[in-house]
Tab-separated table of C-alpha atoms in Angstrom:
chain	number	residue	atom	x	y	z
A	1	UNK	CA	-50.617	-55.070	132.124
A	2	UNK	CA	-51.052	-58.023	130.010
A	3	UNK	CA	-52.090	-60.311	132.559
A	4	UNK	CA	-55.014	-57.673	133.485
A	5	UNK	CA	-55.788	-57.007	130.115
A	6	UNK	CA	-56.778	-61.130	130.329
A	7	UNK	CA	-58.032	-61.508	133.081
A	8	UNK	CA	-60.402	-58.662	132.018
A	9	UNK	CA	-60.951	-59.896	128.384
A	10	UNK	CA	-62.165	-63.685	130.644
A	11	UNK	CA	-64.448	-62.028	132.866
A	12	UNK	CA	-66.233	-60.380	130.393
A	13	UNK	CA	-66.276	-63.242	127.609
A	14	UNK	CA	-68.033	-65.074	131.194
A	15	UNK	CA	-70.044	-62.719	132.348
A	16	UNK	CA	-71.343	-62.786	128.657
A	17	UNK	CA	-71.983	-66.130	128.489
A	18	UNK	CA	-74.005	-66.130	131.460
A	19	UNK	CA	-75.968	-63.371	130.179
A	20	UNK	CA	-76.999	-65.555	126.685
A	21	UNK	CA	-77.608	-68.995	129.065
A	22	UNK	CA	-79.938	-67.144	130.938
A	23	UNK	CA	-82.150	-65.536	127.836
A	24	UNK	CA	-83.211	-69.242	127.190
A	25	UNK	CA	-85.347	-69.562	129.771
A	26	UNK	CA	-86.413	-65.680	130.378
A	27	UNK	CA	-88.505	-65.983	126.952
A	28	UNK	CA	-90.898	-68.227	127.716
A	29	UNK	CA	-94.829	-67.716	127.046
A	30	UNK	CA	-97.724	-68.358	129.190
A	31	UNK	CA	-100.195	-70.343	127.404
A	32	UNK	CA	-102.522	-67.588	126.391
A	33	UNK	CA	-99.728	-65.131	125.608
A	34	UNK	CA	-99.221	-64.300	122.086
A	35	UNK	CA	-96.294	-66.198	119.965
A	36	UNK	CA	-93.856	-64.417	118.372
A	37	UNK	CA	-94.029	-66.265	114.837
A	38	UNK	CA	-97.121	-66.470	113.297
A	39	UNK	CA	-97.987	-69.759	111.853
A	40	UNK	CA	-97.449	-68.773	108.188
A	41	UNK	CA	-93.649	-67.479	109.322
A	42	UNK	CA	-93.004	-70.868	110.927
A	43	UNK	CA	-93.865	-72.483	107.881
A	44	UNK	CA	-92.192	-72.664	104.975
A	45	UNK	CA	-94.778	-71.758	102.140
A	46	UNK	CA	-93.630	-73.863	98.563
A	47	UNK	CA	-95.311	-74.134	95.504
A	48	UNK	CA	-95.181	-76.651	93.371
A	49	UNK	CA	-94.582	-75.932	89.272
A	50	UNK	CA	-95.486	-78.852	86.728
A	51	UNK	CA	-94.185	-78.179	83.169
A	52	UNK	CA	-95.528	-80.947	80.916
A	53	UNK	CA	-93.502	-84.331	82.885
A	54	UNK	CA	-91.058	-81.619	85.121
A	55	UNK	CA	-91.531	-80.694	88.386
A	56	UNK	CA	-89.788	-77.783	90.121
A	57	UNK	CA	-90.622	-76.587	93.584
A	58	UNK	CA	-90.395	-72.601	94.719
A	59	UNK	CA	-89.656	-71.054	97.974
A	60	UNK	CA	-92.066	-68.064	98.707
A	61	UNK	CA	-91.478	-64.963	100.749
A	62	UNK	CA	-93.302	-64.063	103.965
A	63	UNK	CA	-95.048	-61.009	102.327
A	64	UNK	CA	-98.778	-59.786	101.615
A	65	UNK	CA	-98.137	-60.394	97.939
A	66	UNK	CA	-96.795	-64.114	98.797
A	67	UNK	CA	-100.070	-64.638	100.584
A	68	UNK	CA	-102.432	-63.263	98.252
A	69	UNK	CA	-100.513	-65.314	95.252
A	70	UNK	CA	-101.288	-68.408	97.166
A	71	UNK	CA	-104.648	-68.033	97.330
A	72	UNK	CA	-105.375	-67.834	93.781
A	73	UNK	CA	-103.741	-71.764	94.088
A	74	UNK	CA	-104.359	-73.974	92.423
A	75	UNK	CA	-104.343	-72.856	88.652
A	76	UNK	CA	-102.536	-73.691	85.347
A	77	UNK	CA	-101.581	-70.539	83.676
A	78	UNK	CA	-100.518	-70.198	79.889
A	79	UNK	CA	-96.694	-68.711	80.283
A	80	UNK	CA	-95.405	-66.871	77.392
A	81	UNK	CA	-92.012	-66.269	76.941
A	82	UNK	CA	-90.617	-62.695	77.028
A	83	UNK	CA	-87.066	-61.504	75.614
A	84	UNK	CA	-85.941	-64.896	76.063
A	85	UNK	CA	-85.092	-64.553	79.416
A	86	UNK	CA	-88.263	-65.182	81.753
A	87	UNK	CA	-92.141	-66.739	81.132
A	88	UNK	CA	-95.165	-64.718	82.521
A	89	UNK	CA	-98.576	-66.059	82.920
A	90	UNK	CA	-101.320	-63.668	83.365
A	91	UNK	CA	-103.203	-64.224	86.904
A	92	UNK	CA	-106.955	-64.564	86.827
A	93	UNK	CA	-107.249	-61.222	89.332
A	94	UNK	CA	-104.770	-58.383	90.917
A	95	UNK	CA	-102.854	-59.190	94.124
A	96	UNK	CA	-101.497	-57.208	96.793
A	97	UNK	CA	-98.714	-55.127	95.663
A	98	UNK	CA	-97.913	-54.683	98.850
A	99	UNK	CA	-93.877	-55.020	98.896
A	100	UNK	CA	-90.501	-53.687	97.697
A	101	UNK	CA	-90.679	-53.100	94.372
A	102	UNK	CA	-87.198	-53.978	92.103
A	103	UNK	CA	-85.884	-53.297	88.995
A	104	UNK	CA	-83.262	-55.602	89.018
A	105	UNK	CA	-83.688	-59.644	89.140
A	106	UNK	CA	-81.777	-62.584	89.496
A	107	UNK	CA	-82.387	-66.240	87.468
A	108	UNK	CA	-85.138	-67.836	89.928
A	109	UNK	CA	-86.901	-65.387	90.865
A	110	UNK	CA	-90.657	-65.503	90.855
A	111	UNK	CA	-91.826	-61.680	90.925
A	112	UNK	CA	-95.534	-60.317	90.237
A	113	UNK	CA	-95.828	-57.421	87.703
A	114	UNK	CA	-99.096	-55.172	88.719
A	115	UNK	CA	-99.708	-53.335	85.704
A	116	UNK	CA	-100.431	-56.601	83.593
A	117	UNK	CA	-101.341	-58.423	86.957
A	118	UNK	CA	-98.699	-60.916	86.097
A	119	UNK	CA	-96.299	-63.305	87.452
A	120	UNK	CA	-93.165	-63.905	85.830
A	121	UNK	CA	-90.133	-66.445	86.591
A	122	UNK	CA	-86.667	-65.747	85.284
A	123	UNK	CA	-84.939	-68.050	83.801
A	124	UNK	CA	-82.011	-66.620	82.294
A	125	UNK	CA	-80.415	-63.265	82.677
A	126	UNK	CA	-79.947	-60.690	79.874
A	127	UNK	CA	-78.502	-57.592	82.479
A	128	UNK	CA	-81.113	-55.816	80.877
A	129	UNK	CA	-83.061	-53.624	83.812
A	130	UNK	CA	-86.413	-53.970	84.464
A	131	UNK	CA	-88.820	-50.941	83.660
A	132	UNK	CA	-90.999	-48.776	85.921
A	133	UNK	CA	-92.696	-49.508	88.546
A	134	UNK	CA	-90.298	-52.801	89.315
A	135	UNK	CA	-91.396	-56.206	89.846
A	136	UNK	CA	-92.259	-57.536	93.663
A	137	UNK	CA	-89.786	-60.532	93.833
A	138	UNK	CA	-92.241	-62.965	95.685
A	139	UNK	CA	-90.060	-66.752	95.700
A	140	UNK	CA	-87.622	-67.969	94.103
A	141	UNK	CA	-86.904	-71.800	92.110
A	142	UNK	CA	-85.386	-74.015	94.191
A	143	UNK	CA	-83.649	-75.702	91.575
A	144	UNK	CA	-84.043	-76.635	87.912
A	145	UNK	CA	-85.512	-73.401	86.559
A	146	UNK	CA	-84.121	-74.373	83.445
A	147	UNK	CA	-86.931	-76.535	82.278
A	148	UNK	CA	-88.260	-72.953	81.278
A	149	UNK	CA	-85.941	-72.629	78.923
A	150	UNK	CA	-87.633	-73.385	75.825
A	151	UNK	CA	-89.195	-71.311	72.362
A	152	UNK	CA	-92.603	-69.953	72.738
A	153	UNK	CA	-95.518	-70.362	75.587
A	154	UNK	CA	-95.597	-73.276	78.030
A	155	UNK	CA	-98.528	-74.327	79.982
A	156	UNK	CA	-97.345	-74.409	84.246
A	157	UNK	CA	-100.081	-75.830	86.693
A	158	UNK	CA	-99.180	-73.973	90.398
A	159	UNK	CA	-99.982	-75.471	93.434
A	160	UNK	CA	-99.356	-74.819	97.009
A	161	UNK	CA	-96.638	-77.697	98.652
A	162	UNK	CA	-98.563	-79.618	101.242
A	163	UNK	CA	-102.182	-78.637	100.474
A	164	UNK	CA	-104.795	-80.500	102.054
């Protein structure tokens, strides 16, 4: 029984196999067919943030929002500082709002908040919630979000990562 029980459990981890070796070649487009990614999913879409002499880069989501953020790039916004635990900058028109909304966030994040047509990026956490209707979490900090950290407003010149 045992040596069916193999022999079965072989057969079917190679008929398996063969099944995944020959997707490889099954999925391949003609040259006027359609791709599957579009070219802003194959591309990783950073922003650049420039506190006074720091530099921090951001990751941004695929999403409408994401999109619509980047083309308001490049601009310097005046980020105030809000219950000591993130710095919003109000954005110079409304963007898509277009995406899951949240009322939770995590350090990093980069979120826009419609009703003040905001973007905020946290930089510490106080567990406090966030109120109705949510932030749209649009990026996060790659690293050294801290250089938010400081008392009162701070002046943060966006830019898109690679721009022409």
């Amino acid at each position: 029984m045992r040596r069916t029980f193999l022999a079965f459990a072989f057969a079917l981890a190679f008929v398996h196999a063969g099944c995944d070796a020959d997707n490889s070649t099954a999925d391949t487009a003609s040259p006027n067919s359609p791709t599957k990614a579009s070219p802003l999913k194959s591309r990783s879409m950073k922003i650049r943030l420039k506190v006074e002499d720091k530099v921090v880069t951001a990751t941004l989501t695929e999403s409408k929002t994401s999109r619509d953020f980047i083309s308001l790039l490049p601009l310097t916004l005046t980020m105030n500082d809000l219950f000591r635990r993130e710095k919003y900058g109000h954005l110079p028109r409304a963007i898509s709002e277009e995406g899951k909304r949240a009322h939770t966030y995590q350090v990093g994040d980069v979120a826009y908040w419609s009703p003040g047509q905001d973007v905020a990026i946290f930089y510490r956490h106080d567990g406090e919630k966030i109120p109705n209707p949510g932030i749209i979490v649009i990026g996060k900090v790659d690293s050294g979000v801290e250089v938010l950290d400081v008392v009162g407003s701070v002046k943060v010149a966006v830019e898109l990562v690679g721009e022409p």
